[in-house]
PDB file of C-alpha atoms in Angstrom:
ATOM      1  CA  MET I  18      89.967  91.128 122.295  1.00  0.00           C
ATOM      2  CA  SER I  19      88.244  87.861 121.599  1.00  0.00           C
ATOM      3  CA  GLU I  20      88.754  84.371 122.923  1.00  0.00           C
ATOM      4  CA  ASN I  21      92.035  82.494 122.553  1.00  0.00           C
ATOM      5  CA  GLN I  22      94.180  85.605 122.657  1.00  0.00           C
ATOM      6  CA  PRO I  23      97.684  84.673 123.869  1.00  0.00           C
ATOM      7  CA  ASP I  24      99.540  86.399 126.662  1.00  0.00           C
ATOM      8  CA  GLY I  25     103.124  87.491 126.135  1.00  0.00           C
ATOM      9  CA  ILE I  26     102.522  88.659 122.574  1.00  0.00           C
ATOM     10  CA  GLU I  27     105.568  90.893 122.716  1.00  0.00           C
ATOM     11  CA  THR I  28     107.850  87.886 123.203  1.00  0.00           C
ATOM     12  CA  ARG I  29     106.765  86.607 119.772  1.00  0.00           C
ATOM     13  CA  ILE I  30     107.907  89.750 117.941  1.00  0.00           C
ATOM     14  CA  ASP I  31     110.933  89.076 115.731  1.00  0.00           C
ATOM     15  CA  THR I  32     112.919  92.298 115.359  1.00  0.00           C
ATOM     16  CA  GLY I  33     115.715  90.645 113.379  1.00  0.00           C
ATOM     17  CA  THR I  34     113.708  89.814 110.265  1.00  0.00           C
ATOM     18  CA  ALA I  35     111.628  92.237 108.207  1.00  0.00           C
ATOM     19  CA  HIS I  36     107.903  91.565 108.453  1.00  0.00           C
ATOM     20  CA  ASN I  37     105.178  92.641 106.085  1.00  0.00           C
ATOM     21  CA  ALA I  38     102.967  94.583 108.503  1.00  0.00           C
ATOM     22  CA  ARG I  39     105.889  96.684 109.720  1.00  0.00           C
ATOM     23  CA  VAL I  40     107.378  97.274 106.247  1.00  0.00           C
ATOM     24  CA  TRP I  41     103.928  98.211 104.930  1.00  0.00           C
ATOM     25  CA  ASN I  42     103.655 100.657 107.815  1.00  0.00           C
ATOM     26  CA  TYR I  43     107.050 102.102 106.857  1.00  0.00           C
ATOM     27  CA  TRP I  44     106.017 102.536 103.216  1.00  0.00           C
ATOM     28  CA  GLN I  45     102.893 104.354 104.365  1.00  0.00           C
ATOM     29  CA  GLY I  46     105.002 106.788 106.387  1.00  0.00           C
ATOM     30  CA  GLY I  47     104.349 105.195 109.785  1.00  0.00           C
ATOM     31  CA  LYS I  48     106.783 104.721 112.657  1.00  0.00           C
ATOM     32  CA  ASP I  49     105.779 101.274 113.953  1.00  0.00           C
ATOM     33  CA  ASN I  50     108.756  99.457 112.457  1.00  0.00           C
ATOM     34  CA  TYR I  51     112.351  98.456 113.143  1.00  0.00           C
ATOM     35  CA  PRO I  52     115.656  99.160 111.333  1.00  0.00           C
ATOM     36  CA  VAL I  53     115.490  95.824 109.515  1.00  0.00           C
ATOM     37  CA  ASP I  54     112.067  96.760 108.139  1.00  0.00           C
ATOM     38  CA  GLU I  55     113.413 100.075 106.855  1.00  0.00           C
ATOM     39  CA  GLN I  56     116.426  98.387 105.272  1.00  0.00           C
ATOM     40  CA  VAL I  57     114.370  95.808 103.405  1.00  0.00           C
ATOM     41  CA  GLY I  58     111.696  98.370 102.596  1.00  0.00           C
ATOM     42  CA  ASP I  59     114.243 100.739 101.087  1.00  0.00           C
ATOM     43  CA  HIS I  60     115.832  97.961  99.041  1.00  0.00           C
ATOM     44  CA  VAL I  61     112.458  96.854  97.652  1.00  0.00           C
ATOM     45  CA  ALA I  62     111.552 100.487  96.925  1.00  0.00           C
ATOM     46  CA  GLY I  63     114.800 100.790  94.978  1.00  0.00           C
ATOM     47  CA  MET I  64     113.737  97.837  92.846  1.00  0.00           C
ATOM     48  CA  ILE I  65     110.143  98.997  92.393  1.00  0.00           C
ATOM     49  CA  PRO I  66     109.809 102.695  93.303  1.00  0.00           C
ATOM     50  CA  VAL I  67     106.011 102.579  92.933  1.00  0.00           C
ATOM     51  CA  ILE I  68     105.736 100.354  96.035  1.00  0.00           C
ATOM     52  CA  ARG I  69     105.037 103.322  98.312  1.00  0.00           C
ATOM     53  CA  ASP I  70     102.283 104.425  95.950  1.00  0.00           C
ATOM     54  CA  ILE I  71     100.854 100.906  96.102  1.00  0.00           C
ATOM     55  CA  ALA I  72     100.811 100.958  99.914  1.00  0.00           C
ATOM     56  CA  ARG I  73      99.084 104.329 100.046  1.00  0.00           C
ATOM     57  CA  ALA I  74      96.658 103.464  97.250  1.00  0.00           C
ATOM     58  CA  ASP I  75      95.639 100.266  99.007  1.00  0.00           C
ATOM     59  CA  ARG I  76      94.927 102.179 102.212  1.00  0.00           C
ATOM     60  CA  ALA I  77      92.957 104.844 100.351  1.00  0.00           C
ATOM     61  CA  PHE I  78      90.949 102.108  98.625  1.00  0.00           C
ATOM     62  CA  LEU I  79      89.998 100.760 102.053  1.00  0.00           C
ATOM     63  CA  SER I  80      88.718 104.170 103.128  1.00  0.00           C
ATOM     64  CA  ARG I  81      86.655 104.676  99.990  1.00  0.00           C
ATOM     65  CA  ALA I  82      85.235 101.154 100.013  1.00  0.00           C
ATOM     66  CA  VAL I  83      84.161 101.245 103.662  1.00  0.00           C
ATOM     67  CA  ARG I  84      82.614 104.675 103.235  1.00  0.00           C
ATOM     68  CA  PHE I  85      80.759 103.547 100.104  1.00  0.00           C
ATOM     69  CA  LEU I  86      79.458 100.404 101.770  1.00  0.00           C
ATOM     70  CA  ALA I  87      78.333 102.171 104.931  1.00  0.00           C
ATOM     71  CA  GLU I  88      76.764 105.162 103.200  1.00  0.00           C
ATOM     72  CA  GLU I  89      75.345 103.706 100.001  1.00  0.00           C
ATOM     73  CA  ARG I  90      74.852  99.987 100.680  1.00  0.00           C
ATOM     74  CA  GLY I  91      73.818 100.106 104.330  1.00  0.00           C
ATOM     75  CA  ILE I  92      76.465  97.600 105.469  1.00  0.00           C
ATOM     76  CA  ARG I  93      76.791  97.563 109.253  1.00  0.00           C
ATOM     77  CA  GLN I  94      79.137  94.583 109.758  1.00  0.00           C
ATOM     78  CA  PHE I  95      82.745  94.250 108.622  1.00  0.00           C
ATOM     79  CA  LEU I  96      85.106  91.274 108.847  1.00  0.00           C
ATOM     80  CA  ASP I  97      88.579  92.669 108.102  1.00  0.00           C
ATOM     81  CA  ILE I  98      91.104  89.836 107.649  1.00  0.00           C
ATOM     82  CA  GLY I  99      94.800  90.658 107.465  1.00  0.00           C
ATOM     83  CA  THR I 100      94.308  93.978 109.166  1.00  0.00           C
ATOM     84  CA  GLY I 101      97.886  95.178 109.458  1.00  0.00           C
ATOM     85  CA  LEU I 102      99.034  97.793 111.913  1.00  0.00           C
ATOM     86  CA  PRO I 103      96.399 100.301 113.046  1.00  0.00           C
ATOM     87  CA  ALA I 104      96.652 103.561 111.132  1.00  0.00           C
ATOM     88  CA  MET I 105      94.654 106.666 110.415  1.00  0.00           C
ATOM     89  CA  GLU I 106      91.113 105.958 109.260  1.00  0.00           C
ATOM     90  CA  ASN I 107      90.768 102.342 110.300  1.00  0.00           C
ATOM     91  CA  THR I 108      87.709 100.377 109.191  1.00  0.00           C
ATOM     92  CA  HIS I 109      85.845 100.806 112.477  1.00  0.00           C
ATOM     93  CA  GLU I 110      86.504 104.545 112.607  1.00  0.00           C
ATOM     94  CA  ILE I 111      85.068 105.128 109.142  1.00  0.00           C
ATOM     95  CA  ALA I 112      82.103 102.790 109.549  1.00  0.00           C
ATOM     96  CA  GLN I 113      81.122 103.937 113.041  1.00  0.00           C
ATOM     97  CA  ARG I 114      81.437 107.594 112.129  1.00  0.00           C
ATOM     98  CA  ILE I 115      78.763 106.981 109.507  1.00  0.00           C
ATOM     99  CA  ALA I 116      76.727 104.436 111.483  1.00  0.00           C
ATOM    100  CA  PRO I 117      77.660 104.191 115.193  1.00  0.00           C
ATOM    101  CA  GLU I 118      75.951 100.808 115.496  1.00  0.00           C
ATOM    102  CA  SER I 119      78.426  99.192 113.083  1.00  0.00           C
ATOM    103  CA  ARG I 120      80.191  96.023 114.239  1.00  0.00           C
ATOM    104  CA  ILE I 121      83.744  95.277 113.134  1.00  0.00           C
ATOM    105  CA  VAL I 122      85.979  92.254 113.643  1.00  0.00           C
ATOM    106  CA  TYR I 123      89.664  92.537 112.766  1.00  0.00           C
ATOM    107  CA  VAL I 124      91.751  89.419 112.153  1.00  0.00           C
ATOM    108  CA  ASP I 125      95.535  89.129 112.114  1.00  0.00           C
ATOM    109  CA  ASN I 126      98.179  86.793 113.501  1.00  0.00           C
ATOM    110  CA  ASP I 127     101.140  89.200 113.572  1.00  0.00           C
ATOM    111  CA  PRO I 128     102.070  89.713 117.248  1.00  0.00           C
ATOM    112  CA  ILE I 129     103.046  93.357 116.797  1.00  0.00           C
ATOM    113  CA  VAL I 130      99.684  94.057 115.145  1.00  0.00           C
ATOM    114  CA  LEU I 131      97.883  92.406 118.037  1.00  0.00           C
ATOM    115  CA  SER I 132      99.848  94.342 120.640  1.00  0.00           C
ATOM    116  CA  HIS I 133      98.974  97.652 118.976  1.00  0.00           C
ATOM    117  CA  ALA I 134      95.360  96.656 118.473  1.00  0.00           C
ATOM    118  CA  ARG I 135      94.858  96.259 122.211  1.00  0.00           C
ATOM    119  CA  ALA I 136      95.736  99.902 122.743  1.00  0.00           C
ATOM    120  CA  LEU I 137      94.343 101.586 119.652  1.00  0.00           C
ATOM    121  CA  LEU I 138      91.145  99.879 118.537  1.00  0.00           C
ATOM    122  CA  THR I 139      88.026 101.108 120.303  1.00  0.00           C
ATOM    123  CA  SER I 140      84.302 101.250 119.615  1.00  0.00           C
ATOM    124  CA  THR I 141      81.268 103.452 119.924  1.00  0.00           C
ATOM    125  CA  PRO I 142      78.859 102.432 122.720  1.00  0.00           C
ATOM    126  CA  GLU I 143      76.243 101.494 120.121  1.00  0.00           C
ATOM    127  CA  GLY I 144      78.528  99.249 118.072  1.00  0.00           C
ATOM    128  CA  ALA I 145      81.343  96.776 118.644  1.00  0.00           C
ATOM    129  CA  THR I 146      84.963  96.340 117.631  1.00  0.00           C
ATOM    130  CA  ASP I 147      86.768  93.075 118.223  1.00  0.00           C
ATOM    131  CA  TYR I 148      90.220  91.801 117.298  1.00  0.00           C
ATOM    132  CA  ILE I 149      91.065  88.133 117.035  1.00  0.00           C
ATOM    133  CA  ASP I 150      94.354  86.299 116.675  1.00  0.00           C
ATOM    134  CA  ALA I 151      93.791  83.920 113.773  1.00  0.00           C
ATOM    135  CA  ASP I 152      95.340  82.902 110.470  1.00  0.00           C
ATOM    136  CA  VAL I 153      93.747  83.344 107.053  1.00  0.00           C
ATOM    137  CA  HIS I 154      94.686  79.723 106.352  1.00  0.00           C
ATOM    138  CA  ASP I 155      92.052  78.671 108.919  1.00  0.00           C
ATOM    139  CA  PRO I 156      88.807  80.275 107.727  1.00  0.00           C
ATOM    140  CA  ASP I 157      86.638  78.020 109.898  1.00  0.00           C
ATOM    141  CA  ALA I 158      88.326  79.303 113.066  1.00  0.00           C
ATOM    142  CA  ILE I 159      87.904  82.886 111.881  1.00  0.00           C
ATOM    143  CA  LEU I 160      84.202  82.379 111.248  1.00  0.00           C
ATOM    144  CA  ARG I 161      83.673  80.595 114.555  1.00  0.00           C
ATOM    145  CA  ILE I 162      85.298  83.295 116.666  1.00  0.00           C
ATOM    146  CA  ALA I 163      83.978  86.213 114.629  1.00  0.00           C
ATOM    147  CA  GLY I 164      80.480  84.820 115.076  1.00  0.00           C
ATOM    148  CA  GLY I 165      80.639  85.996 118.669  1.00  0.00           C
ATOM    149  CA  THR I 166      80.506  89.610 117.440  1.00  0.00           C
ATOM    150  CA  LEU I 167      78.976  89.435 113.958  1.00  0.00           C
ATOM    151  CA  ASP I 168      75.566  88.097 112.951  1.00  0.00           C
ATOM    152  CA  PHE I 169      76.196  86.031 109.834  1.00  0.00           C
ATOM    153  CA  THR I 170      72.477  85.880 109.059  1.00  0.00           C
ATOM    154  CA  LYS I 171      72.769  89.561 108.074  1.00  0.00           C
ATOM    155  CA  PRO I 172      75.007  91.176 105.423  1.00  0.00           C
ATOM    156  CA  VAL I 173      78.721  91.421 106.191  1.00  0.00           C
ATOM    157  CA  ALA I 174      81.535  93.114 104.287  1.00  0.00           C
ATOM    158  CA  LEU I 175      84.328  90.557 104.014  1.00  0.00           C
ATOM    159  CA  MET I 176      87.539  92.525 103.574  1.00  0.00           C
ATOM    160  CA  LEU I 177      90.574  90.741 102.125  1.00  0.00           C
ATOM    161  CA  LEU I 178      92.934  93.592 101.354  1.00  0.00           C
ATOM    162  CA  GLY I 179      96.452  92.499 100.438  1.00  0.00           C
ATOM    163  CA  ILE I 180      96.147  89.179 102.271  1.00  0.00           C
ATOM    164  CA  LEU I 181      95.555  86.419  99.698  1.00  0.00           C
ATOM    165  CA  ASN I 182      98.936  87.244  98.158  1.00  0.00           C
ATOM    166  CA  PHE I 183     100.421  85.591 101.253  1.00  0.00           C
ATOM    167  CA  VAL I 184      98.606  82.352 100.429  1.00  0.00           C
ATOM    168  CA  LEU I 185     101.072  81.021  97.874  1.00  0.00           C
ATOM    169  CA  ASP I 186      98.972  78.123  96.618  1.00  0.00           C
ATOM    170  CA  GLY I 187      96.377  79.437  94.191  1.00  0.00           C
ATOM    171  CA  ALA I 188      93.893  76.625  94.815  1.00  0.00           C
ATOM    172  CA  GLU I 189      94.104  77.177  98.554  1.00  0.00           C
ATOM    173  CA  ALA I 190      93.553  80.930  98.130  1.00  0.00           C
ATOM    174  CA  ARG I 191      90.384  80.246  96.115  1.00  0.00           C
ATOM    175  CA  SER I 192      89.225  77.660  98.651  1.00  0.00           C
ATOM    176  CA  ILE I 193      89.698  80.094 101.548  1.00  0.00           C
ATOM    177  CA  THR I 194      87.745  82.790  99.761  1.00  0.00           C
ATOM    178  CA  SER I 195      84.955  80.395  98.813  1.00  0.00           C
ATOM    179  CA  ARG I 196      84.637  79.100 102.375  1.00  0.00           C
ATOM    180  CA  LEU I 197      84.406  82.601 103.801  1.00  0.00           C
ATOM    181  CA  VAL I 198      81.932  83.822 101.186  1.00  0.00           C
ATOM    182  CA  ALA I 199      79.769  80.714 101.630  1.00  0.00           C
ATOM    183  CA  ALA I 200      79.211  81.677 105.282  1.00  0.00           C
ATOM    184  CA  LEU I 201      77.880  85.119 104.367  1.00  0.00           C
ATOM    185  CA  ALA I 202      74.238  86.119 103.982  1.00  0.00           C
ATOM    186  CA  PRO I 203      72.852  87.396 100.666  1.00  0.00           C
ATOM    187  CA  GLY I 204      73.597  91.088 100.287  1.00  0.00           C
ATOM    188  CA  SER I 205      77.058  90.649 101.781  1.00  0.00           C
ATOM    189  CA  VAL I 206      80.063  91.931  99.861  1.00  0.00           C
ATOM    190  CA  LEU I 207      83.630  90.861  99.184  1.00  0.00           C
ATOM    191  CA  VAL I 208      86.164  93.699  99.253  1.00  0.00           C
ATOM    192  CA  LEU I 209      89.536  92.575  97.903  1.00  0.00           C
ATOM    193  CA  THR I 210      92.888  93.885  96.728  1.00  0.00           C
ATOM    194  CA  HIS I 211      95.769  91.829  95.367  1.00  0.00           C
ATOM    195  CA  PRO I 212      99.109  92.595  93.662  1.00  0.00           C
ATOM    196  CA  THR I 213      99.027  91.741  89.981  1.00  0.00           C
ATOM    197  CA  THR I 214     101.549  90.689  87.374  1.00  0.00           C
ATOM    198  CA  GLU I 215      99.720  92.630  84.637  1.00  0.00           C
ATOM    199  CA  PRO I 216     102.468  94.314  82.569  1.00  0.00           C
ATOM    200  CA  GLU I 217     100.298  97.282  81.539  1.00  0.00           C
ATOM    201  CA  LEU I 218     100.200  98.253  85.222  1.00  0.00           C
ATOM    202  CA  GLY I 219     103.906  97.579  85.761  1.00  0.00           C
ATOM    203  CA  GLY I 220     103.152  94.339  87.539  1.00  0.00           C
ATOM    204  CA  ASP I 221     105.991  92.492  85.846  1.00  0.00           C
ATOM    205  CA  LEU I 222     108.422  94.726  87.753  1.00  0.00           C
ATOM    206  CA  GLN I 223     107.155  93.273  91.021  1.00  0.00           C
ATOM    207  CA  LEU I 224     108.436  89.777  90.367  1.00  0.00           C
ATOM    208  CA  GLU I 225     112.131  90.454  91.003  1.00  0.00           C
ATOM    209  CA  ALA I 226     111.278  92.577  94.046  1.00  0.00           C
ATOM    210  CA  MET I 227     109.079  89.789  95.423  1.00  0.00           C
ATOM    211  CA  ALA I 228     111.901  87.285  94.933  1.00  0.00           C
ATOM    212  CA  PHE I 229     114.156  89.533  97.022  1.00  0.00           C
ATOM    213  CA  TRP I 230     111.407  89.897  99.626  1.00  0.00           C
ATOM    214  CA  ASN I 231     110.871  86.151  99.897  1.00  0.00           C
ATOM    215  CA  ALA I 232     114.602  85.660 100.523  1.00  0.00           C
ATOM    216  CA  ASN I 233     114.903  88.406 103.134  1.00  0.00           C
ATOM    217  CA  ALA I 234     111.533  88.966 104.810  1.00  0.00           C
ATOM    218  CA  LYS I 235     108.366  87.197 105.841  1.00  0.00           C
ATOM    219  CA  PRO I 236     105.811  86.005 105.159  1.00  0.00           C
ATOM    220  CA  PRO I 237     106.508  85.082 101.526  1.00  0.00           C
ATOM    221  CA  VAL I 238     104.363  86.796  98.913  1.00  0.00           C
ATOM    222  CA  THR I 239     103.157  86.265  95.361  1.00  0.00           C
ATOM    223  CA  ALA I 240     101.443  88.297  92.642  1.00  0.00           C
ATOM    224  CA  ARG I 241      98.764  86.931  90.309  1.00  0.00           C
ATOM    225  CA  SER I 242      97.277  87.674  86.912  1.00  0.00           C
ATOM    226  CA  ARG I 243      94.007  89.525  86.437  1.00  0.00           C
ATOM    227  CA  GLU I 244      92.372  86.246  85.419  1.00  0.00           C
ATOM    228  CA  GLU I 245      93.517  84.490  88.595  1.00  0.00           C
ATOM    229  CA  ILE I 246      92.365  87.339  90.828  1.00  0.00           C
ATOM    230  CA  ALA I 247      89.005  87.460  89.047  1.00  0.00           C
ATOM    231  CA  THR I 248      88.280  83.884  90.150  1.00  0.00           C
ATOM    232  CA  TYR I 249      87.906  85.055  93.756  1.00  0.00           C
ATOM    233  CA  PHE I 250      84.704  86.792  92.679  1.00  0.00           C
ATOM    234  CA  ASP I 251      83.111  83.729  91.061  1.00  0.00           C
ATOM    235  CA  GLY I 252      79.388  83.657  91.829  1.00  0.00           C
ATOM    236  CA  LEU I 253      79.387  87.292  92.948  1.00  0.00           C
ATOM    237  CA  THR I 254      78.241  90.454  91.185  1.00  0.00           C
ATOM    238  CA  LEU I 255      81.048  92.954  90.665  1.00  0.00           C
ATOM    239  CA  LEU I 256      80.023  96.507  91.497  1.00  0.00           C
ATOM    240  CA  GLU I 257      81.136  99.337  89.231  1.00  0.00           C
ATOM    241  CA  PRO I 258      83.840  99.930  88.090  1.00  0.00           C
ATOM    242  CA  GLY I 259      84.692  96.238  88.423  1.00  0.00           C
ATOM    243  CA  LEU I 260      88.189  94.833  88.916  1.00  0.00           C
ATOM    244  CA  VAL I 261      90.601  97.728  88.374  1.00  0.00           C
ATOM    245  CA  SER I 262      93.790  99.202  89.752  1.00  0.00           C
ATOM    246  CA  CYS I 263      92.810  99.918  93.352  1.00  0.00           C
ATOM    247  CA  SER I 264      93.786 103.576  92.928  1.00  0.00           C
ATOM    248  CA  ARG I 265      91.167 103.862  90.159  1.00  0.00           C
ATOM    249  CA  TRP I 266      88.281 102.298  92.092  1.00  0.00           C
ATOM    250  CA  ARG I 267      85.747 105.103  92.664  1.00  0.00           C
ATOM    251  CA  PRO I 268      88.450 107.766  93.144  1.00  0.00           C
ATOM    252  CA  GLU I 269      87.625 111.006  94.881  1.00  0.00           C
ATOM    253  CA  ALA I 270      86.168 113.608  92.527  1.00  0.00           C
ATOM    254  CA  GLY I 271      88.826 115.793  90.974  1.00  0.00           C
ATOM    255  CA  THR I 272      91.730 113.482  91.772  1.00  0.00           C
ATOM    256  CA  ASP I 273      94.037 112.046  89.126  1.00  0.00           C
ATOM    257  CA  THR I 274      95.830 109.180  90.825  1.00  0.00           C
ATOM    258  CA  PRO I 275      98.221 106.999  88.806  1.00  0.00           C
ATOM    259  CA  ALA I 276      97.331 103.365  88.270  1.00  0.00           C
ATOM    260  CA  VAL I 277      99.269 100.921  90.459  1.00  0.00           C
ATOM    261  CA  PRO I 278      99.869  97.160  90.010  1.00  0.00           C
ATOM    262  CA  GLN I 279      97.413  96.301  92.778  1.00  0.00           C
ATOM    263  CA  LEU I 280      93.933  95.289  91.615  1.00  0.00           C
ATOM    264  CA  GLY I 281      90.873  95.991  93.714  1.00  0.00           C
ATOM    265  CA  ALA I 282      87.138  95.356  93.530  1.00  0.00           C
ATOM    266  CA  VAL I 283      83.939  95.120  95.539  1.00  0.00           C
ATOM    267  CA  ALA I 284      81.394  92.426  94.698  1.00  0.00           C
ATOM    268  CA  GLU I 285      77.987  91.537  96.139  1.00  0.00           C
ATOM    269  CA  LYS I 286      76.658  88.095  97.038  1.00  0.00           C
ATOM    270  CA  PRO I 287      73.245  87.579  95.405  1.00  0.00           C
TER     271      PRO I 287
END
């Protein structure tokens, strides 16, 4: 754990209100959640049954993207913001299995995520894994603390999977992304997923479910159009196949996964 990690994390855990990390864990089939998370999760799933597919597709996208970057692009540093609860095949496990010297920094400000991270996130002797308590709304703090583990003069994979949708102001979300990308060396990559409103992917069905979520859970969430999400990659070079449903980004050979209303892409900084 890095600097400025608070003691008494468990006392900050609110078990009376559904929280995204725990509900996401529930949708993925995990057990690190409370009855309120299951209740809200089931209600949302009744409104948009594909939500469990979205959760699993997003996690599978992470696995494929990290493996691709480690194996084919030689990336050895990962800054994973909005980590969520530790699960099977976490970023550091994939990256360090391929390249033991890989260095990973996880960022989240959910107390239950932090409490689990202390017990579950480890590292190879050759590499490093760190976990910092910080908020995506404060990119300068993230960069300052992460700089104790990562060398920002060398390429870094900046991972923003399902996190900018919790930054409700579109201009602020773009500003956060720009600030983080600006700190990265050439050859770095942005790895991003975001729920979309695109009707051809069923994104319009998410709006009513998100309204229910925002009234009954936290933090509040929003979906965005393809055009809005594409702006996060301004100045970067999208790698094939571009900005697509995250389930359709470099899928495993022989698989036929349905498209989900969650866009994903990987883009390189020139």
